[in-house]
PDB file of C-alpha atoms in Angstrom:
ATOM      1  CA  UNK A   1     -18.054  -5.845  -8.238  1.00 37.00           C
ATOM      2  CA  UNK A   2     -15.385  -2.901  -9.422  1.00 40.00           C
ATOM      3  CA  UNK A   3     -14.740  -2.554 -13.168  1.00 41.00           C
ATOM      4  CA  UNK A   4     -12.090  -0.268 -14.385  1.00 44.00           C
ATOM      5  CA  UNK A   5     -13.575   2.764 -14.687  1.00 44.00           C
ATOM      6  CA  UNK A   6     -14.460   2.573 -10.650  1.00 54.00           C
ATOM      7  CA  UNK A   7     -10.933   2.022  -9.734  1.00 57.00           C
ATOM      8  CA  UNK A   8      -7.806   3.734 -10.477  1.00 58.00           C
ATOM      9  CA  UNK A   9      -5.400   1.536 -10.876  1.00 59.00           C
ATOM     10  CA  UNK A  10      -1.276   2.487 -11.475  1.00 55.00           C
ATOM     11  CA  UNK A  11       0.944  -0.358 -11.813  1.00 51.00           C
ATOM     12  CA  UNK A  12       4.946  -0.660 -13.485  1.00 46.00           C
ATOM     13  CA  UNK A  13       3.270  -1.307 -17.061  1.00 45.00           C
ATOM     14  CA  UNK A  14       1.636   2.291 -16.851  1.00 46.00           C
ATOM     15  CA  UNK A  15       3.705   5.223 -17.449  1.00 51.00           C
ATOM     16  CA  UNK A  16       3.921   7.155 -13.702  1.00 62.00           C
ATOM     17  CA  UNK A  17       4.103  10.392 -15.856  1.00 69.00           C
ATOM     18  CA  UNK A  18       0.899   9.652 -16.587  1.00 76.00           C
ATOM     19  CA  UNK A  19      -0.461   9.583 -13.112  1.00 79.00           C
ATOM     20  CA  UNK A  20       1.807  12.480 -12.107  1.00 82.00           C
ATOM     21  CA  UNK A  21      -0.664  14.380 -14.453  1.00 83.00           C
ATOM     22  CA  UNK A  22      -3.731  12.963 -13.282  1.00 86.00           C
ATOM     23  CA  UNK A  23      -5.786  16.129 -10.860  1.00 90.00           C
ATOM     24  CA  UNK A  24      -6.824  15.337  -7.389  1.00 93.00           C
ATOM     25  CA  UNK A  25     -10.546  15.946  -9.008  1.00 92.00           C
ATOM     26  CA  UNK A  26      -9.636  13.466 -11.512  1.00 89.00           C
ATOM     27  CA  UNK A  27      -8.417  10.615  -9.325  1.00 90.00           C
ATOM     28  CA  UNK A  28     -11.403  11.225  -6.208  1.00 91.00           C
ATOM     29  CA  UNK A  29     -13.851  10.435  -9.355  1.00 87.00           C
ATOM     30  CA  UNK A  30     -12.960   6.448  -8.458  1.00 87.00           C
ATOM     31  CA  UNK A  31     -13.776   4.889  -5.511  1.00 89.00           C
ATOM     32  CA  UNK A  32     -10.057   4.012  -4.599  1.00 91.00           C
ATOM     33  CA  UNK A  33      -6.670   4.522  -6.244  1.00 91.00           C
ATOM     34  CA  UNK A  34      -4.646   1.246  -6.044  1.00 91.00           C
ATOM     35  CA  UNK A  35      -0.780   2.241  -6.677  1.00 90.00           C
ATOM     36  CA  UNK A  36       1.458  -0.891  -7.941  1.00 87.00           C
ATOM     37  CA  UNK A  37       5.143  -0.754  -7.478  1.00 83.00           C
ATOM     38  CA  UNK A  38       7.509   2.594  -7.489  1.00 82.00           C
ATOM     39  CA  UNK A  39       6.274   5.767  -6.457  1.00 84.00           C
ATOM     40  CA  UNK A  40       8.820   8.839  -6.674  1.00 83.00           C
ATOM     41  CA  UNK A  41       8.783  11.923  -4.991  1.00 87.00           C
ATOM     42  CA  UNK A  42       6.190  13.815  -7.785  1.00 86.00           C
ATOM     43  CA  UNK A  43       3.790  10.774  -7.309  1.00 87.00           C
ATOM     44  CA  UNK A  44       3.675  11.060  -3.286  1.00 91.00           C
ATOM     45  CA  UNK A  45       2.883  14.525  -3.668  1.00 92.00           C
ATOM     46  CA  UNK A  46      -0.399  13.526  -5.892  1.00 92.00           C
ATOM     47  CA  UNK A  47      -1.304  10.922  -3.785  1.00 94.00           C
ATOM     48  CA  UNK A  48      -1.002  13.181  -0.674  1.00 97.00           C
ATOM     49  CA  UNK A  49      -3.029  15.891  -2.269  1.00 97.00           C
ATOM     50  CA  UNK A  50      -5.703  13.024  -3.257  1.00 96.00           C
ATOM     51  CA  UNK A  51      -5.402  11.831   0.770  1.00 98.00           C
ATOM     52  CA  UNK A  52      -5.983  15.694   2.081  1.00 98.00           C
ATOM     53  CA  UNK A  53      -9.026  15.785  -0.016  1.00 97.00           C
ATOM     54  CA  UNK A  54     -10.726  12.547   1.619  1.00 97.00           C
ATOM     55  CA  UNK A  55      -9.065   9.749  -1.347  1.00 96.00           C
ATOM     56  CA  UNK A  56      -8.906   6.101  -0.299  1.00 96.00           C
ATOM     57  CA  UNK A  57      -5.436   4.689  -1.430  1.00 96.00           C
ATOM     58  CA  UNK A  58      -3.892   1.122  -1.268  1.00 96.00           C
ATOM     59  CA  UNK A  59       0.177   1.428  -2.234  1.00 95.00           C
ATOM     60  CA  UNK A  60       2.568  -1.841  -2.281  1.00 94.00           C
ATOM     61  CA  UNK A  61       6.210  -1.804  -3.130  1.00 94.00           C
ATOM     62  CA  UNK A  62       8.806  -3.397  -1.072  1.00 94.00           C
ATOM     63  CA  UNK A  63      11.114  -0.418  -1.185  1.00 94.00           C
ATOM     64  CA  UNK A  64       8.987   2.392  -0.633  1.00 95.00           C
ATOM     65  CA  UNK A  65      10.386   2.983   2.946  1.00 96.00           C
ATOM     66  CA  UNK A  66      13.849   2.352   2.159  1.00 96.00           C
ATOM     67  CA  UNK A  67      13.384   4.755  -0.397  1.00 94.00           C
ATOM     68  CA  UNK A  68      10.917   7.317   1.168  1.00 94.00           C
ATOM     69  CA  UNK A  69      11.020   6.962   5.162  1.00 96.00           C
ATOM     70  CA  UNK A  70      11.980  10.559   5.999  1.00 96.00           C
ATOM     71  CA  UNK A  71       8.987  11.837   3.356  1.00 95.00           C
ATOM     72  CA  UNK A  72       5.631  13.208   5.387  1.00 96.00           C
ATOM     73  CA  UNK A  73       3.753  10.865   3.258  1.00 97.00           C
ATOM     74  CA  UNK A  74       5.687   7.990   4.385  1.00 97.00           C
ATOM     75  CA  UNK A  75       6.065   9.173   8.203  1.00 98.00           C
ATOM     76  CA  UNK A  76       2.427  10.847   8.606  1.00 98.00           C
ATOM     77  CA  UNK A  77      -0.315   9.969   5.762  1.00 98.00           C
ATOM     78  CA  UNK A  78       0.932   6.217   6.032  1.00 98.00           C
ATOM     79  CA  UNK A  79       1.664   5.891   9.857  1.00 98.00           C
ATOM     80  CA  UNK A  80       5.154   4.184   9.634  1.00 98.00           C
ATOM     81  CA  UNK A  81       8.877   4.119  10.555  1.00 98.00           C
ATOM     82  CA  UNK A  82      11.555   2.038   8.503  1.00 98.00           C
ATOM     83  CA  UNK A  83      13.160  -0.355  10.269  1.00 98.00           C
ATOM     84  CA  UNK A  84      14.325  -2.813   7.815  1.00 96.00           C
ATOM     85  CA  UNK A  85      15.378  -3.701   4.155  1.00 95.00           C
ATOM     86  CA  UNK A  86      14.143  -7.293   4.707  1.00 94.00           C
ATOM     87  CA  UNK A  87      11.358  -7.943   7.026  1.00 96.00           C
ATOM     88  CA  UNK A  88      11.607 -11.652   6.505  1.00 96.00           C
ATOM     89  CA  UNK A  89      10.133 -14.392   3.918  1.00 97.00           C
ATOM     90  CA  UNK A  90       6.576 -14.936   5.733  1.00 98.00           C
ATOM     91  CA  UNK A  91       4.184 -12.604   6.701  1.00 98.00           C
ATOM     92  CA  UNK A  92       0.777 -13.248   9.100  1.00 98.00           C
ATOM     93  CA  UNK A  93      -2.629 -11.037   8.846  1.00 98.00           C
ATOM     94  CA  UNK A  94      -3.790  -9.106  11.982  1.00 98.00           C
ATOM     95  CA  UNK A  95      -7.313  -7.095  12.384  1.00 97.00           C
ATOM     96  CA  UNK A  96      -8.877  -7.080   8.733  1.00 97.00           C
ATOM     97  CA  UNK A  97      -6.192  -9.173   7.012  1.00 98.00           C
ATOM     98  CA  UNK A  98      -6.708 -12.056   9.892  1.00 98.00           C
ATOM     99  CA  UNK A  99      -6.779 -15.945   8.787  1.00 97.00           C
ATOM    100  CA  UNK A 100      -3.997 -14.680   5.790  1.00 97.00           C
ATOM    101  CA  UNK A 101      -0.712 -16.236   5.700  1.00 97.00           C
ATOM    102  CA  UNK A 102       1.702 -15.181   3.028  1.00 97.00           C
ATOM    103  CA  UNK A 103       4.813 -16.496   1.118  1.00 97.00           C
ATOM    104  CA  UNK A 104       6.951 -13.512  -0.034  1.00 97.00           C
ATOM    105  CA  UNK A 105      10.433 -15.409  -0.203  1.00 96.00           C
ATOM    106  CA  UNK A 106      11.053 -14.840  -3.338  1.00 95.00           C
ATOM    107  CA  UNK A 107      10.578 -11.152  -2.892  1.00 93.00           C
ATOM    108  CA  UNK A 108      14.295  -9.930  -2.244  1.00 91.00           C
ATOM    109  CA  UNK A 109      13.825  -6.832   0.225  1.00 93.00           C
ATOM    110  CA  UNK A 110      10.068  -6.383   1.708  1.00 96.00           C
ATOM    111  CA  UNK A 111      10.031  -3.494   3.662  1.00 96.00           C
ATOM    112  CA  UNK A 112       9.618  -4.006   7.786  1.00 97.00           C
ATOM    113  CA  UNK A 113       8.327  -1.077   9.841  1.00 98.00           C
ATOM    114  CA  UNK A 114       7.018  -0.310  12.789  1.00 98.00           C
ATOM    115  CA  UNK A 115       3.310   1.677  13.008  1.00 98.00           C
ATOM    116  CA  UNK A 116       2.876   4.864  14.524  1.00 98.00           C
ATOM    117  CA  UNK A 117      -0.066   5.725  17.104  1.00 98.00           C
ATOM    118  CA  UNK A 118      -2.954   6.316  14.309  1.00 98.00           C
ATOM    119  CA  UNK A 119      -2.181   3.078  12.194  1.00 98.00           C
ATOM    120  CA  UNK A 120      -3.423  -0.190  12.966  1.00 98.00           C
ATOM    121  CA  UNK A 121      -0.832  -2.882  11.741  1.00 98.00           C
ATOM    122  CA  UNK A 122      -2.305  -5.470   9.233  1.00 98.00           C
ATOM    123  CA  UNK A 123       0.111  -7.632   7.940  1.00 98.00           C
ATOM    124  CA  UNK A 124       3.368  -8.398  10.174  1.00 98.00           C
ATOM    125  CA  UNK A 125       6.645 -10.537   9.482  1.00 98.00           C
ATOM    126  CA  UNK A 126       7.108 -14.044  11.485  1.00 97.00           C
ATOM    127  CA  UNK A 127      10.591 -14.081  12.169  1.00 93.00           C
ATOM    128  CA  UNK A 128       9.798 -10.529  14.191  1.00 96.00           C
ATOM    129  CA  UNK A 129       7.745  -8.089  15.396  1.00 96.00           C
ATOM    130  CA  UNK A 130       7.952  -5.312  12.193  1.00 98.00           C
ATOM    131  CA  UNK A 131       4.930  -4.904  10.465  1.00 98.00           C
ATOM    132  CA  UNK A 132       4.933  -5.940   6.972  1.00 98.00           C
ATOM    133  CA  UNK A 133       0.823  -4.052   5.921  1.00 98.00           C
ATOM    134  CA  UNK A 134      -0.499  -0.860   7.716  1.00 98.00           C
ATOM    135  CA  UNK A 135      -4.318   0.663   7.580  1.00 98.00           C
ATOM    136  CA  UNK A 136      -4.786   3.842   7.994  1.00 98.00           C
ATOM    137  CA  UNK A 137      -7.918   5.697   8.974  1.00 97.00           C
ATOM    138  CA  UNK A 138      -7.502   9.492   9.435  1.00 97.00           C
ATOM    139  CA  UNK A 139      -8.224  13.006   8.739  1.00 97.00           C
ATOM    140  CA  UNK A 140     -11.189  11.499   6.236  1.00 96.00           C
ATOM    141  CA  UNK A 141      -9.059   9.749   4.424  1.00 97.00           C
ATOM    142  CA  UNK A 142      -8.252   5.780   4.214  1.00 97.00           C
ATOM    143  CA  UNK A 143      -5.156   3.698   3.211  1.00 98.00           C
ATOM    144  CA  UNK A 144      -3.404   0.648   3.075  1.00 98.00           C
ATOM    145  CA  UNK A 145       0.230   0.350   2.207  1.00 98.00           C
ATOM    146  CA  UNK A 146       1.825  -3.370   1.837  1.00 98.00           C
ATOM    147  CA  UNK A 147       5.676  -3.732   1.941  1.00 97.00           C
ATOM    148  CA  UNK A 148       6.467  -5.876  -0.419  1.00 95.00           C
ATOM    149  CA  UNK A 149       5.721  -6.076  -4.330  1.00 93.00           C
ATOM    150  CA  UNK A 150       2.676  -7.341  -5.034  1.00 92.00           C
ATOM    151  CA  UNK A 151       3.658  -9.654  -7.823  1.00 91.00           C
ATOM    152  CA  UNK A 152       5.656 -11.425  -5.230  1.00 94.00           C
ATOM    153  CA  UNK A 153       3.216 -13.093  -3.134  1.00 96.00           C
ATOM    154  CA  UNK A 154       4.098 -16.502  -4.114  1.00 96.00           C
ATOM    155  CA  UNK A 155       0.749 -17.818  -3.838  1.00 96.00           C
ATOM    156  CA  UNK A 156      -2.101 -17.084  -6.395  1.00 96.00           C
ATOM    157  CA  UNK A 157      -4.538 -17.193  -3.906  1.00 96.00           C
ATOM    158  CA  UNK A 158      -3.092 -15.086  -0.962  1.00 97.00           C
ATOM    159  CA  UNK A 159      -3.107 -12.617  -3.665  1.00 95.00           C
ATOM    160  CA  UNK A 160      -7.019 -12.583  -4.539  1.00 95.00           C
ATOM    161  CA  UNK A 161      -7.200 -12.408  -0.902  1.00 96.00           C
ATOM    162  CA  UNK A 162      -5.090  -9.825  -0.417  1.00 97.00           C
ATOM    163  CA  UNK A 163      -6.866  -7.742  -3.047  1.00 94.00           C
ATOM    164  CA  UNK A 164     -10.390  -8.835  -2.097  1.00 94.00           C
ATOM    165  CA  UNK A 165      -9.631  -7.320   1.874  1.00 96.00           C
ATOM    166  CA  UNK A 166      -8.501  -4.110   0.660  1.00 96.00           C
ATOM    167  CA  UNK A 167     -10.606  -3.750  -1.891  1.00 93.00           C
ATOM    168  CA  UNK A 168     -13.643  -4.290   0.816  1.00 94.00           C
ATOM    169  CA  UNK A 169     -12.060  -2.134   3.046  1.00 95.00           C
ATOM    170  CA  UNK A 170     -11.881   0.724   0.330  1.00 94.00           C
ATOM    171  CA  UNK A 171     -14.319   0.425  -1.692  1.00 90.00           C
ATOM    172  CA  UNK A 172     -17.114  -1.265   0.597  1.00 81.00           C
ATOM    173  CA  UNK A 173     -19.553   1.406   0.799  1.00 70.00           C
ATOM    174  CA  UNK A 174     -20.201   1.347  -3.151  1.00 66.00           C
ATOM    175  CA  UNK A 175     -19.941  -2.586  -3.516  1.00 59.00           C
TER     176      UNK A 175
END
């Protein structure tokens, strides 16, 4: 299994100043970088360095396309259009998130979206047809970006299973 010093993960208890000053040779030293909760602008642009040099990245946050859906990163690295402020309270699992069915209701504002041509949705809303989770496989780069904050999933166990798909998916090849 990943330990910590295989996997770089940022979540709302870390400083993001601190990842803002991490290098791109810094961060490709772990198999993936999993990014918890608000991103700004500085923080996209280390992540999309990290992406052009081959990175694997999985980013959640419910706003991150109402907040960033014009930005490259949000349009091109992660294959998606805003559509929505709230997507909807239950979300289903397509391709490698199949058999998962999630509770987010008590997240306020998940994020729906649609994918562009060189995403394959993962995670899409009930009520409608946005997606909700998007995989991206590109350019030698991977990444996953969930719409919704993590610590939301209502459900204990949708979240180890959550985790356990991307973290597959990312980090496979050195499990």
């Amino acid at each position: 299994g990943l330990v910590g010093s295989e996997m770089c993960i940022r979540d709302s208890s870390y400083s993001d100043p601190s990842f803002r000053s991490l290098s791109t040779a810094e961060l490709l030293e772990y198999y993936a970088v999993f990014y918890v909760g608000f991103a700004n602008p500085d923080s996209l642009l280390v992540m999309t360095d990290y992406l052009d040099a081959g990175g694997s990245l999985y980013i959640t946050d419910n706003d991150l396309g109402y907040r960033m859906a014009t930005t490259a990163f949000y349009q091109i690295y992660l294959q998606a259009t805003f559509r929505t402020d709230n997507g909807g309270d239950f979300i289903t699992g397509e391709g490698i998130m199949a058999g998962i069915d999630i509770d987010v209701s008590i997240d306020p504002f998940p994020d729906g979206f649609t994918v562009k041509n060189e995403g394959q949705r993962i995670l899409k809303f009930t009520d409608n047809d946005y997606a909700a989770g998007v995989l991206v496989n590109r350019n030698g780069y991977k990444a996953i970006h969930t719409a919704l904050d993590f610590h939301r999933i209502k459900d204990y166990e949708d979240k180890v299973s959550v985790i356990t798909v991307v973290a597959d998916y990312l980090c496979g090849e050195y499990l």
